[in-house]
Coordinates of C-alpha atoms in Angstrom, one line a residue:
M1 CA 0.0 0.1 -0.2
S2 CA 1.6 3.3 -1.2
T3 CA 2.1 6.1 1.2
T4 CA 3.4 8.5 -1.7
M5 CA 1.2 11.3 -2.1
P6 CA -0.5 11.4 -5.5
A7 CA 0.6 14.0 -8.0
N8 CA -3.0 15.6 -8.0
L9 CA -3.3 15.8 -4.4
H10 CA 0.1 17.4 -4.2
A11 CA -0.7 19.9 -6.8
A12 CA -4.0 20.7 -5.0
L13 CA -2.1 21.3 -1.8
A14 CA 0.5 23.5 -3.6
D15 CA -2.3 25.6 -5.0
D16 CA -4.3 26.2 -1.8
G17 CA -2.2 25.0 1.2
L18 CA -5.4 23.1 2.3
I19 CA -7.7 20.2 1.2
T20 CA -10.8 18.7 2.5
A21 CA -11.8 15.2 2.8
A22 CA -14.6 15.8 0.4
R23 CA -12.0 17.2 -2.3
C24 CA -9.7 14.3 -1.7
R25 CA -12.7 12.1 -2.7
D26 CA -13.4 14.3 -5.7
L27 CA -9.5 13.7 -6.8
G28 CA -10.1 9.9 -6.6
V29 CA -8.1 9.7 -3.3
S30 CA -9.7 7.1 -1.0
A31 CA -10.3 7.7 2.9
D32 CA -8.1 4.8 3.3
R33 CA -5.2 6.5 1.3
V34 CA -5.6 9.6 3.2
E35 CA -5.4 7.8 6.5
R36 CA -1.9 6.2 5.3
L37 CA -0.7 9.6 4.2
L38 CA -1.6 10.9 7.7
R39 CA 0.2 7.9 9.5
S40 CA 3.2 8.4 7.4
G41 CA 3.5 11.8 8.2
A42 CA 2.9 13.3 4.8
L43 CA -0.4 15.1 5.7
T44 CA -1.4 16.6 9.1
V45 CA -4.8 17.5 10.3
L46 CA -5.6 21.3 10.9
A47 CA -9.3 20.9 11.6
K48 CA -11.9 18.2 11.5
G49 CA -11.6 17.0 7.7
V50 CA -9.2 19.5 6.5
Y51 CA -5.7 18.4 5.7
A52 CA -2.3 20.3 4.8
E53 CA 1.1 18.9 3.8
R54 CA 3.0 18.3 7.0
R55 CA 6.6 19.8 5.7
A56 CA 4.8 22.9 4.3
V57 CA 3.2 23.6 7.7
E58 CA 6.4 22.8 9.7
A59 CA 8.2 25.2 7.3
L60 CA 6.0 28.1 8.2
G61 CA 6.5 30.7 10.8
E62 CA 4.2 30.8 13.8
W63 CA 1.7 33.5 12.5
P64 CA 1.6 32.2 8.9
A65 CA 0.9 28.6 10.3
F66 CA -1.9 30.1 12.7
R67 CA -3.4 31.9 9.7
L68 CA -3.5 28.6 7.8
R69 CA -5.0 26.9 10.8
T70 CA -7.5 29.6 10.9
R71 CA -8.5 29.0 7.5
A72 CA -8.8 25.3 8.0
F73 CA -11.0 25.8 11.0
V74 CA -13.3 28.0 9.3
M75 CA -13.6 25.5 6.3
A76 CA -14.5 22.9 8.8
S77 CA -17.2 25.0 10.7
P78 CA -20.8 25.7 9.7
A79 CA -21.7 28.2 7.0
N80 CA -22.4 31.2 9.6
T81 CA -18.9 30.9 11.0
H82 CA -16.4 33.9 10.7
A83 CA -12.9 34.1 11.9
S84 CA -12.5 36.5 14.9
D85 CA -10.2 37.6 17.4
W86 CA -6.4 37.1 16.6
S87 CA -7.4 34.7 13.7
A88 CA -9.2 37.9 12.1
V89 CA -6.1 39.8 12.7
A90 CA -3.9 37.3 11.3
L91 CA -6.1 37.1 8.0
H92 CA -6.0 40.9 7.6
E93 CA -2.3 40.8 8.4
L94 CA -2.7 43.5 11.1
P95 CA 0.0 43.9 14.0
T96 CA 0.2 40.7 15.9
R97 CA 1.5 40.0 19.5
S98 CA 4.6 37.9 20.0
A99 CA 2.9 34.4 19.6
P100 CA -0.3 33.4 18.4
P101 CA -3.1 31.6 20.6
P102 CA -2.9 27.8 21.0
V103 CA -5.9 27.6 18.6
P104 CA -7.9 29.7 16.1
S105 CA -10.9 31.5 17.3
V106 CA -14.4 32.0 15.4
I107 CA -17.7 33.6 15.9
R108 CA -20.8 31.7 14.9
L109 CA -23.5 34.0 14.0
G110 CA -27.4 33.6 14.2
S111 CA -27.9 33.3 17.9
R112 CA -28.4 35.9 20.6
A113 CA -27.1 33.4 23.1
S114 CA -23.6 34.1 24.4
G115 CA -20.8 31.6 25.3
S116 CA -18.2 29.7 23.7
N117 CA -16.7 26.0 23.3
R118 CA -13.3 24.9 22.4
T119 CA -12.2 21.7 20.7
L120 CA -8.6 20.5 19.7
H121 CA -8.7 22.5 16.6
G122 CA -10.3 25.8 17.8
R123 CA -12.6 28.0 19.8
T124 CA -16.0 29.0 19.0
R125 CA -18.1 32.0 20.4
F126 CA -21.6 32.5 19.9
A127 CA -22.8 36.1 19.4
A128 CA -25.0 38.2 17.3
V129 CA -22.9 40.3 14.8
A130 CA -24.3 42.8 12.3
D131 CA -23.9 41.8 8.5
R132 CA -22.0 45.0 8.2
W133 CA -19.0 43.4 9.9
L134 CA -18.7 40.3 7.9
T135 CA -16.3 40.0 4.9
E136 CA -13.9 37.4 3.3
I137 CA -10.1 37.4 2.9
D138 CA -9.3 35.1 0.1
G139 CA -12.4 33.0 0.4
T140 CA -12.2 32.7 4.1
A141 CA -15.0 34.3 6.1
T142 CA -13.9 36.7 8.8
L143 CA -14.8 39.8 10.7
R144 CA -13.9 43.3 9.4
P145 CA -10.6 45.0 10.9
S146 CA -12.7 47.6 12.9
F147 CA -14.7 45.0 14.6
A148 CA -12.0 42.6 15.3
A149 CA -9.7 45.5 16.7
V150 CA -12.7 46.8 18.9
D151 CA -13.4 43.3 20.1
L152 CA -10.0 42.3 21.0
A153 CA -9.4 45.6 22.6
R154 CA -11.9 44.7 25.3
G155 CA -9.3 42.5 26.7
L156 CA -6.1 44.0 26.0
D157 CA -4.1 46.6 27.9
R158 CA -4.2 50.1 26.6
R159 CA -1.1 50.2 24.5
S160 CA -1.9 46.9 22.8
G161 CA -5.6 48.0 22.2
L162 CA -4.2 51.3 20.5
I163 CA -1.9 49.4 18.1
L164 CA -4.5 47.5 17.1
T165 CA -7.2 50.4 16.7
D166 CA -4.7 52.6 14.9
A167 CA -4.0 49.8 12.5
A168 CA -7.8 49.1 11.7
A169 CA -8.3 52.8 11.4
G170 CA -5.4 53.0 8.8
R171 CA -6.6 50.0 7.0
E172 CA -10.0 51.5 6.5
G173 CA -8.9 55.0 6.1
S174 CA -11.1 56.5 8.8
L175 CA -12.5 56.3 12.3
E176 CA -16.0 55.7 11.3
G177 CA -15.7 51.9 11.4
L178 CA -14.2 52.0 14.9
A179 CA -16.9 54.2 16.2
Q180 CA -19.7 52.0 15.0
A181 CA -18.2 48.8 16.1
E182 CA -17.5 50.5 19.6
R183 CA -21.3 51.4 19.7
D184 CA -22.3 47.8 18.6
I185 CA -20.4 46.2 21.6
A186 CA -21.3 48.7 24.1
A187 CA -23.0 46.0 26.3
W188 CA -20.2 43.7 26.0
P189 CA -17.9 43.1 29.0
G190 CA -14.7 45.4 28.8
H191 CA -16.4 48.0 26.5
G192 CA -14.5 50.8 28.7
R193 CA -11.3 49.5 27.5
A194 CA -12.3 49.3 24.0
R195 CA -13.8 52.9 24.0
W196 CA -10.5 54.3 25.2
A197 CA -8.7 52.8 22.3
V198 CA -11.2 53.8 19.8
A199 CA -11.1 57.3 21.2
H200 CA -7.5 57.8 20.6
A201 CA -7.1 56.0 17.4
C202 CA -5.7 57.7 14.4
P203 CA -5.9 56.5 10.8
D204 CA -2.7 58.2 9.7
V205 CA -0.5 56.2 12.1
E206 CA 1.8 53.9 10.0
S207 CA 3.3 51.5 12.3
P208 CA 3.0 49.7 15.7
L209 CA 6.1 51.8 16.7
E210 CA 4.4 55.0 16.1
S211 CA 1.4 53.8 18.1
V212 CA 3.6 52.8 21.1
G213 CA 5.3 56.4 20.8
R214 CA 1.8 57.9 20.9
Y215 CA 0.8 55.5 23.9
A216 CA 3.9 57.1 25.7
L217 CA 2.6 60.3 25.4
L218 CA -1.0 59.7 26.2
R219 CA -0.2 58.1 29.3
A220 CA 1.8 61.3 30.5
G221 CA -1.0 63.3 29.4
L222 CA 0.6 65.2 26.6
P223 CA -0.7 66.0 23.1
V224 CA 0.2 63.5 20.7
G225 CA 0.6 65.9 17.8
A226 CA -0.4 65.1 14.3
S227 CA 0.6 61.8 12.7
N228 CA 2.4 61.7 9.2
V229 CA 1.8 65.3 8.2
W230 CA 3.8 66.8 5.5
V231 CA 5.7 70.0 5.9
G232 CA 7.1 72.6 3.4
E233 CA 7.1 76.4 2.4
T234 CA 5.2 76.0 -0.9
V235 CA 5.0 72.2 -1.6
P236 CA 5.0 69.4 0.8
C237 CA 8.5 68.1 1.1
W238 CA 9.0 65.9 4.0
R239 CA 6.6 63.7 6.1
L240 CA 7.0 63.5 9.9
D241 CA 5.8 60.7 12.3
H242 CA 4.6 63.2 14.7
Y243 CA 4.5 66.9 14.4
W244 CA 3.4 69.9 16.6
A245 CA 3.4 72.6 14.3
E246 CA 3.1 75.5 16.7
H247 CA 6.3 74.3 18.3
R248 CA 8.1 73.2 15.2
L249 CA 8.7 70.1 17.1
A250 CA 8.9 66.6 15.6
A251 CA 9.2 63.1 16.9
E252 CA 10.4 60.3 14.5
A253 CA 9.9 56.5 15.1
D254 CA 13.1 54.9 14.4
G255 CA 12.3 51.6 13.1
I256 CA 14.9 49.4 11.2
G257 CA 12.6 49.3 8.1
K258 CA 13.2 53.1 7.5
Y259 CA 16.7 52.4 6.5
G260 CA 16.2 49.4 4.1
L261 CA 13.5 51.0 2.1
L262 CA 15.9 52.1 -0.9
G263 CA 17.6 48.7 -1.2
D264 CA 20.9 50.2 -0.3
P265 CA 20.9 51.0 3.5
L266 CA 23.8 53.7 2.9
A267 CA 21.7 55.7 0.3
A268 CA 18.7 55.6 2.8
L269 CA 21.0 57.0 5.5
R270 CA 22.3 59.7 3.2
A271 CA 18.6 60.6 2.2
E272 CA 17.7 60.7 5.9
K273 CA 20.6 62.9 6.8
E274 CA 19.7 65.3 3.9
R275 CA 16.1 65.5 5.4
E276 CA 17.2 66.2 8.8
W277 CA 19.5 69.0 7.6
Q278 CA 16.5 70.5 5.8
L279 CA 14.3 70.1 8.8
Q280 CA 17.1 71.9 10.9
E281 CA 17.1 74.7 8.5
W282 CA 13.5 75.2 8.9
G283 CA 13.9 75.3 12.8
I284 CA 12.1 72.2 13.4
R285 CA 13.6 70.3 16.4
V286 CA 13.5 66.1 16.0
V287 CA 13.1 63.9 18.7
R288 CA 14.1 60.2 17.9
Y289 CA 12.8 57.0 19.6
T290 CA 13.0 53.2 19.2
W291 CA 10.9 50.4 20.3
T292 CA 13.1 49.9 23.1
I293 CA 12.8 53.5 24.4
A294 CA 9.0 53.9 23.7
T295 CA 8.3 50.5 25.4
L296 CA 10.8 50.1 28.4
T297 CA 11.4 53.9 29.3
P298 CA 8.2 55.7 28.0
D299 CA 8.5 58.2 30.9
A300 CA 11.8 59.3 29.4
L301 CA 10.3 59.8 25.9
A302 CA 7.3 61.6 27.3
G303 CA 9.8 63.9 29.4
R304 CA 11.9 64.8 26.4
I305 CA 8.7 65.8 24.5
A306 CA 7.2 67.8 27.2
S307 CA 10.5 69.7 27.9
L308 CA 10.7 70.9 24.4
L309 CA 7.1 71.6 24.1
R310 CA 7.4 74.0 27.2
A311 CA 10.7 75.5 25.3
E312 CA 11.0 78.4 23.1
P313 CA 10.8 77.2 19.5
L314 CA 14.1 77.7 17.5
P315 CA 14.4 80.9 15.4
A316 CA 13.1 80.5 12.0
D317 CA 12.8 83.1 9.2
R318 CA 10.8 81.0 6.9
L319 CA 6.9 80.2 7.1
L320 CA 6.0 76.6 6.6
R321 CA 2.8 75.0 5.7
T322 CA 1.6 71.6 6.7
W323 CA -0.5 69.0 4.8
S324 CA -2.2 66.0 6.1
R325 CA -0.9 62.7 5.1
R326 CA -3.5 62.1 2.2
D327 CA -3.4 65.9 1.0
G328 CA 0.2 65.7 1.1
F329 CA 0.4 62.6 -1.2
L330 CA -2.2 64.3 -3.5
A331 CA -0.3 67.5 -3.6
R332 CA 2.6 65.7 -5.0
G333 CA 0.5 63.9 -7.6
M334 CA 0.8 60.6 -5.9
T335 CA -2.0 58.2 -4.7
P336 CA -1.8 57.8 -0.8
P337 CA -0.4 54.3 -0.5
S338 CA -2.4 51.8 1.8
V339 CA -1.0 51.7 5.3
G340 CA 1.4 48.6 5.5
W341 CA 0.9 47.1 9.1
S342 CA 1.7 43.5 8.9
G343 CA 4.2 42.2 11.4
S344 CA 4.6 41.2 14.9
A345 CA 4.3 44.3 16.9
P346 CA 5.9 43.4 20.4
R347 CA 8.8 41.7 18.4
R348 CA 9.6 44.1 15.5
G349 CA 7.4 47.0 16.2
T350 CA 8.2 48.7 12.9
G351 CA 5.6 47.6 10.5
A352 CA 5.8 48.1 6.8
R353 CA 6.4 51.7 5.7
P354 CA 5.5 53.5 2.3
S355 CA 7.7 53.6 -0.6
P356 CA 10.8 55.9 -0.5
A357 CA 8.6 58.7 -2.6
A358 CA 6.6 59.2 0.7
W359 CA 9.6 60.9 2.2
A360 CA 11.6 61.9 -0.7
S361 CA 13.9 64.9 -1.1
P362 CA 12.7 68.4 -1.9
A363 CA 14.7 68.2 -5.2
R364 CA 12.3 65.4 -6.3
V365 CA 9.3 67.7 -5.8
G366 CA 7.4 68.9 -9.0

């Protein structure tokens, strides 16, 4: 009896990563053959009646593997089931914590009863969720980013909740979805934590690192400034992570991704130095911080910002204008790029950033 994977089964798995027992039958692979493939280690069970190639699963990182398990669990669940919690976050590629939960989570709709159950392959919650929050990612039913973020924020600390609501607002380009989701879960436990995260979210934040920088200021009772605004004399030239225009003060989140965008790290560093020189010419003070500073010494970061907010601005003989993130891109004849937020926030904290043109030299304007 062969334990070699049939070519058509291998091709199907290569195409989608998952295969159901029903699909195996359609391909002419018997239940006995599937069982032999499972015993030999060629296949592995990710959910009831849903299989994947073991070596392919083992080659994945923690979160990509969790995403695959989420898809499998949704496939194995009734039709009114949608990925929720960290499973929805993984499908939407929003910021993730350091390690995924032990099993995927879903919400089963159609009942006003609450509660949950857990099996070997996943956790199912029972809740009534409005149709406006339902969507699909690559054929997998899931909740929209705003609802998933607000739902999770009910049980998270404020910093983690803000990272998620900032990310969801950036993904959807506004705060409207978050506000509606917060109203919809007003009677759910933990609503107060979710309400705080929604109240302080910003759709112009571009990375988890910027979110934790904003949180350091919020916890100190300081104004957080405007996120990713453009500055210039007559045209938008440079974009700043955080900016207090009346003080000519900027704060920059120094994630490693900022210096790898141009392909050549040295070229990226030279461009950043040119940018810094121009900002100084305009009398803009710049405070830089890293993930370590913002998370381990947030009071020090907040203290530095507070002292500069109290200080007299640097002398400047040029009038500066500011543009919002969106308006600055449009003024440069560019379509505002989608905010890239994939990645594990507590581990890397940088997220993806827009293309180099988003912080190009003034010489390249016009």
